[in-house]
PDB file of C-alpha atoms in Angstrom:
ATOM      1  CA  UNK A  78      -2.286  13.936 -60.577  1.00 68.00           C
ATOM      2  CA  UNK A  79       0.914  15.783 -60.511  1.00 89.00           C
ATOM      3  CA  UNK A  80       0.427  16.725 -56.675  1.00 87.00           C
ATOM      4  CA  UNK A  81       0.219  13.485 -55.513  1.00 87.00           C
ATOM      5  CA  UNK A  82       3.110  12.379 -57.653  1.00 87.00           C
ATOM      6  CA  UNK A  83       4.906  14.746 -55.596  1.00 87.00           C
ATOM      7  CA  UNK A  84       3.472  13.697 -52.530  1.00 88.00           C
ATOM      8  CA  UNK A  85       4.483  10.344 -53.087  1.00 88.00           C
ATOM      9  CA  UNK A  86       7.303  10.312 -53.778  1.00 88.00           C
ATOM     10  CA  UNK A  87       8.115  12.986 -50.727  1.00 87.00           C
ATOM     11  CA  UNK A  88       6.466  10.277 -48.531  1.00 90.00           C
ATOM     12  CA  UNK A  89       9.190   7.757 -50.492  1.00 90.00           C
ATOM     13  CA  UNK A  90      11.869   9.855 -50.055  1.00 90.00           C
ATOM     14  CA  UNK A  91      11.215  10.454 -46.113  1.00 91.00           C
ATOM     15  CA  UNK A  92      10.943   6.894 -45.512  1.00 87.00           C
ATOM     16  CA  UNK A  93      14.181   5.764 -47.488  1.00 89.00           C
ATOM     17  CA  UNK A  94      16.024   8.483 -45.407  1.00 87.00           C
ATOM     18  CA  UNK A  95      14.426   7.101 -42.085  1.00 84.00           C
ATOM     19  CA  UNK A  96      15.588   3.182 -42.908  1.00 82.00           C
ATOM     20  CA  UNK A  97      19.218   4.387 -44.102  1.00 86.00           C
ATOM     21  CA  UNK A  98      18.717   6.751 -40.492  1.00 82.00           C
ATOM     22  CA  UNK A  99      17.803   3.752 -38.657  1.00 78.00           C
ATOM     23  CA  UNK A 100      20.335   1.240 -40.720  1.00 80.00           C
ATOM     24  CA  UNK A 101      23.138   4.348 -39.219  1.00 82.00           C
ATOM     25  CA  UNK A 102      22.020   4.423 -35.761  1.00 79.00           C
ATOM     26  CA  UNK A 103      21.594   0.279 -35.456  1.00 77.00           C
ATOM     27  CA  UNK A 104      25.738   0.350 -36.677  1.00 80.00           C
ATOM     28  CA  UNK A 105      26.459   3.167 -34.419  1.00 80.00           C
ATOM     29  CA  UNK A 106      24.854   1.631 -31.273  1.00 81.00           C
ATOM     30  CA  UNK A 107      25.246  -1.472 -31.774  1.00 82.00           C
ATOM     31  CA  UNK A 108      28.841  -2.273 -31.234  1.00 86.00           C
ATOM     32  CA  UNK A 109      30.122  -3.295 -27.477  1.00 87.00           C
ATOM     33  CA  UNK A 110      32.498   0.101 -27.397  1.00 87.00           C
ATOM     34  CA  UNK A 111      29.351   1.937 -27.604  1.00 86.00           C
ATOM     35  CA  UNK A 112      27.893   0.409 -24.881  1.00 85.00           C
ATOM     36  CA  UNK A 113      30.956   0.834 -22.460  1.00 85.00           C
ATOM     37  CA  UNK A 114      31.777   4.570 -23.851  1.00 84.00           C
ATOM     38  CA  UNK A 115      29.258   5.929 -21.528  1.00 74.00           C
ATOM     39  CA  UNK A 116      27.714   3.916 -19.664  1.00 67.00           C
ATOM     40  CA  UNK A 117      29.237   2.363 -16.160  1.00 75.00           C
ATOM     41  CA  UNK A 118      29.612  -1.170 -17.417  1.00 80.00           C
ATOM     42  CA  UNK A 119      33.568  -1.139 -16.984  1.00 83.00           C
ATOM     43  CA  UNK A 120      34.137  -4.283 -15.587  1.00 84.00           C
ATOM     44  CA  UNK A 121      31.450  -5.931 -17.096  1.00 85.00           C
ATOM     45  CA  UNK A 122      32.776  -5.197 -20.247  1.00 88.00           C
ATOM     46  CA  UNK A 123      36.333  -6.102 -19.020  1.00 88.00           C
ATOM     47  CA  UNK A 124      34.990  -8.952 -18.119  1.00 88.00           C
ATOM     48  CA  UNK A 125      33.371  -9.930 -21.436  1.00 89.00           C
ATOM     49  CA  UNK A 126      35.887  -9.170 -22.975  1.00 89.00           C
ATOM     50  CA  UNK A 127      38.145 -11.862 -21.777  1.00 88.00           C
ATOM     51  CA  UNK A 128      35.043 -14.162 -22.351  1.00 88.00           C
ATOM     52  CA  UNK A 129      34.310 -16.628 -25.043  1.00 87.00           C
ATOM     53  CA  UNK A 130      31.878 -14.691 -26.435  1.00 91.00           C
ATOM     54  CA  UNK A 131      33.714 -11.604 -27.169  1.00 89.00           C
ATOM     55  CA  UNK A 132      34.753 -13.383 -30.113  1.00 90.00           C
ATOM     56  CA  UNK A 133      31.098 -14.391 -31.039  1.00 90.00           C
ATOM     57  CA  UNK A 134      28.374 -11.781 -29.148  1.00 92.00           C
ATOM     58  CA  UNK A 135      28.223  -8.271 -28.768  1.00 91.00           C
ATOM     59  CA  UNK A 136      26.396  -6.353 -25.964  1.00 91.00           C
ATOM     60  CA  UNK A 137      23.280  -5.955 -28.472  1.00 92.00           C
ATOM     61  CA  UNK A 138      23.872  -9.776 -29.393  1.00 94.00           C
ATOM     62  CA  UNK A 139      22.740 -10.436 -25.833  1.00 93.00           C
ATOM     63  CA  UNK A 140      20.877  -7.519 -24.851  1.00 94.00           C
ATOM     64  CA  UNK A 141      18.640  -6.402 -27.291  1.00 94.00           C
ATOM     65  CA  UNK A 142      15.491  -8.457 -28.849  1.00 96.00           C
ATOM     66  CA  UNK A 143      16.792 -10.109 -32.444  1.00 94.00           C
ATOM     67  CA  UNK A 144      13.067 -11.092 -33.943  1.00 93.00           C
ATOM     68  CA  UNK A 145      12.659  -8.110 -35.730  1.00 93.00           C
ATOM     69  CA  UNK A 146      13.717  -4.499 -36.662  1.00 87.00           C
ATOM     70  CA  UNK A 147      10.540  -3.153 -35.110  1.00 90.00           C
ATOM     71  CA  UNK A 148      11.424  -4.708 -31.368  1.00 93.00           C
ATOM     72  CA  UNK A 149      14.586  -4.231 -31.937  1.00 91.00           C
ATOM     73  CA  UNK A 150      14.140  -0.403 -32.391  1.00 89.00           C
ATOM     74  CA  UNK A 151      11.745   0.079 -29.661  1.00 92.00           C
ATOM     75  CA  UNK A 152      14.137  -1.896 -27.270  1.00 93.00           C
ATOM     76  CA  UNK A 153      16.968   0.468 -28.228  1.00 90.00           C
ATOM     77  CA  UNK A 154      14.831   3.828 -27.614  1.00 89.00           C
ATOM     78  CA  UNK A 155      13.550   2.586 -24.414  1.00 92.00           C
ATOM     79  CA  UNK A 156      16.803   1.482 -23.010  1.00 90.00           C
ATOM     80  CA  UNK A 157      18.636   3.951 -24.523  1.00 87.00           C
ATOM     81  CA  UNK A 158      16.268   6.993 -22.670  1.00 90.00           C
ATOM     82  CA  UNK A 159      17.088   5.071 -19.697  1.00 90.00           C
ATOM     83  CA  UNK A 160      20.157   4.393 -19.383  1.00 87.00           C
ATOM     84  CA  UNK A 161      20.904   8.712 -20.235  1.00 87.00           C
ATOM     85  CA  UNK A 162      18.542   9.031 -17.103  1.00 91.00           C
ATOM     86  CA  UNK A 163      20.194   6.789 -14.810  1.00 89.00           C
ATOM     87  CA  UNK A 164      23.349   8.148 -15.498  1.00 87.00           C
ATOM     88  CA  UNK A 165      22.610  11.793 -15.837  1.00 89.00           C
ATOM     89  CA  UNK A 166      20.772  11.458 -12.776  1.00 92.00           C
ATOM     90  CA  UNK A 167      23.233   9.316 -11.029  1.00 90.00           C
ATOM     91  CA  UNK A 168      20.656   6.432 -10.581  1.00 90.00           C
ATOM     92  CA  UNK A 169      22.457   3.854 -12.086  1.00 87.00           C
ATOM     93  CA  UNK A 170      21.974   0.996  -9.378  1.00 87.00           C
ATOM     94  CA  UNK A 171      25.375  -0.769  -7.942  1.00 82.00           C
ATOM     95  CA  UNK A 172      24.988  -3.307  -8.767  1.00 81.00           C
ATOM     96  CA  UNK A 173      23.413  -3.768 -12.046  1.00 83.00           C
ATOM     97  CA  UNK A 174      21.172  -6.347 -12.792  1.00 85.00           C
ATOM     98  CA  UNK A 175      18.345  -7.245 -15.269  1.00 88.00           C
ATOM     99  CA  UNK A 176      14.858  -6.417 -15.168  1.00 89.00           C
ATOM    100  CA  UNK A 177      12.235  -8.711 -16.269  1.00 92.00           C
ATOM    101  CA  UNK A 178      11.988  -7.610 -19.457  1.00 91.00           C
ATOM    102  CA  UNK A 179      15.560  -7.655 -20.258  1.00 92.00           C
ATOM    103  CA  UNK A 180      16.128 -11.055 -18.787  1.00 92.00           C
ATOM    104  CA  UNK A 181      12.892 -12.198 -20.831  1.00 93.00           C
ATOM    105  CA  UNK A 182      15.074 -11.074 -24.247  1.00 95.00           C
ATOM    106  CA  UNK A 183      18.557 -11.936 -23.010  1.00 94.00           C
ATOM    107  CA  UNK A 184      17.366 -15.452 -22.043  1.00 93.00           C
ATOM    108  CA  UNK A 185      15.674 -15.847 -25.527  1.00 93.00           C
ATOM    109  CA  UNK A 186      18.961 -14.711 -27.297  1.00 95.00           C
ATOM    110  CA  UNK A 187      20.755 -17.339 -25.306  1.00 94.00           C
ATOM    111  CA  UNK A 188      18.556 -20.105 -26.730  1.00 92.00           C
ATOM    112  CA  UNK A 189      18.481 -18.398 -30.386  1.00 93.00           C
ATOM    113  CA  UNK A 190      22.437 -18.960 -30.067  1.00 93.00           C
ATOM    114  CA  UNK A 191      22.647 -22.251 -28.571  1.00 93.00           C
ATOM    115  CA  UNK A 192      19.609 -23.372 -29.439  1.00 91.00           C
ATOM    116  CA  UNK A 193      21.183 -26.839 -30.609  1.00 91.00           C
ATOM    117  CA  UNK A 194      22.615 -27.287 -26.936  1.00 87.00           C
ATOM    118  CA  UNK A 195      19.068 -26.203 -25.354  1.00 86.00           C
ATOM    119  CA  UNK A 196      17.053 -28.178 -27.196  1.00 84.00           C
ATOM    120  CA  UNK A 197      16.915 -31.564 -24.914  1.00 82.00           C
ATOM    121  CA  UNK A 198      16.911 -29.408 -21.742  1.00 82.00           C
ATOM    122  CA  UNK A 199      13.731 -28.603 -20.202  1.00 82.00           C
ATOM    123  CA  UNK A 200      13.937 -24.497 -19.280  1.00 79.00           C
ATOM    124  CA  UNK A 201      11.020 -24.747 -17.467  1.00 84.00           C
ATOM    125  CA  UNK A 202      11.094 -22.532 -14.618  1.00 85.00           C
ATOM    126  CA  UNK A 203      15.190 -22.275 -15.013  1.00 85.00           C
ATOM    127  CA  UNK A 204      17.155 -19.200 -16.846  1.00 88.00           C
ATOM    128  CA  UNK A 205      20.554 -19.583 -18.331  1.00 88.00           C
ATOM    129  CA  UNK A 206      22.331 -17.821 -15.942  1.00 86.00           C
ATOM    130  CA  UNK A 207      20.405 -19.806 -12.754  1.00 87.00           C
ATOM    131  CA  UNK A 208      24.151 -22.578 -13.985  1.00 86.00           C
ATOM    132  CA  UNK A 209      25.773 -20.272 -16.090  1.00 87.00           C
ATOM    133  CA  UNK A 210      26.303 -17.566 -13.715  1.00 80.00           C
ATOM    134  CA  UNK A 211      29.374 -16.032 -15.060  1.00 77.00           C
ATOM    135  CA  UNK A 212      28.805 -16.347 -18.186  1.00 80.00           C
ATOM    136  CA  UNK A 213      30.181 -13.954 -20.026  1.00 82.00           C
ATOM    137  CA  UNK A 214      30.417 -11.376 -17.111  1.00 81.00           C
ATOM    138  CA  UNK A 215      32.105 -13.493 -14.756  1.00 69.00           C
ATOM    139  CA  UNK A 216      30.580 -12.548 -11.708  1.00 58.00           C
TER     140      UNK A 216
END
C-alpha cells in the first residue's frame, strides 16, 4: 500500500509540474514579441502593429487553434518545429503565406472574435481575408 502511495503521488507530482511547464511555455510563446524575436515576420508584425487589432489580438490570438489546451499545444509543437527548420535551414518562403491548416484555424478565430458580425453572412465557400485582405497585415 505504501508503494503505490508513493507512486501516486510521483505520477501527481509529474503531472502538476508538466501543467505549471505547459502554463510557462503557453506565457512565454504566446506573446506577439515572441513571435517576431526570431522569426522573419518583420513587417508583418510592423504592420500589425499599427493595426486595430494590436490593441485586441496577438499573433497566437489569430494563429493558433483556441478550442482547447490539447490543440492548442499540438499546434504550438508542430509550428514551432517548423518554423526552427525553415529558418535554420533558410527555407522560410518569401513570401509567407498560410497553409491549409493554418488558414482552417485562423479563419475560425476570426469568426470566434467577430462572431456577432459573421453571423448573418453566409461563409460558404468565402474566407475572411478573400474582403479583408489587409487585415491586420496590410498587404
Amino acid at each position: 500500500m505504501q508503494k503505490k502511495l508513493k507512486i501516486l503521488l510521483y505520477m501527481l507530482g509529474v503531472f502538476v509540474f508538466a501543467a505549471i511547464a505547459v502554463k510557462g511555455m503557453f506565457a512565454v510563446t504566446g506573446t506577439s514579441e515572441f513571435c517576431v524575436s526570431c522569426h522573419t515576420m518583420k513587417s508583418q508584425y510592423k504592420n500589425w502593429s499599427h493595426s486595430a487589432h494590436s490593441s485586441r489580438a496577438g499573433c497566437s490570438d489569430c494563429h493558433v487553434p483556441q478550442e482547447n489546451v490539447v490543440a492548442k499545444l499540438a499546434a504550438k509543437t508542430r509550428d514551432g518545429f517548423n518554423h526552427v527548420y525553415a529558418f535554420a535551414f533558410d527555407k522560410v518562403p518569401d513570401p509567407i503565406r498560410l497553409k491549409p491548416r493554418s488558414q482552417k484555424t485562423v479563419m475560425n478565430n476570426c469568426v470566434r472574435c467577430h462572431k456577432q458580425l459573421v453571423e448573418k453572412i453566409s461563409m460558404e465557400g468565402r474566407k475572411c481575408w478573400d474582403c479583408h485582405r489587409g487585415t491586420p497585415h496590410g498587404y
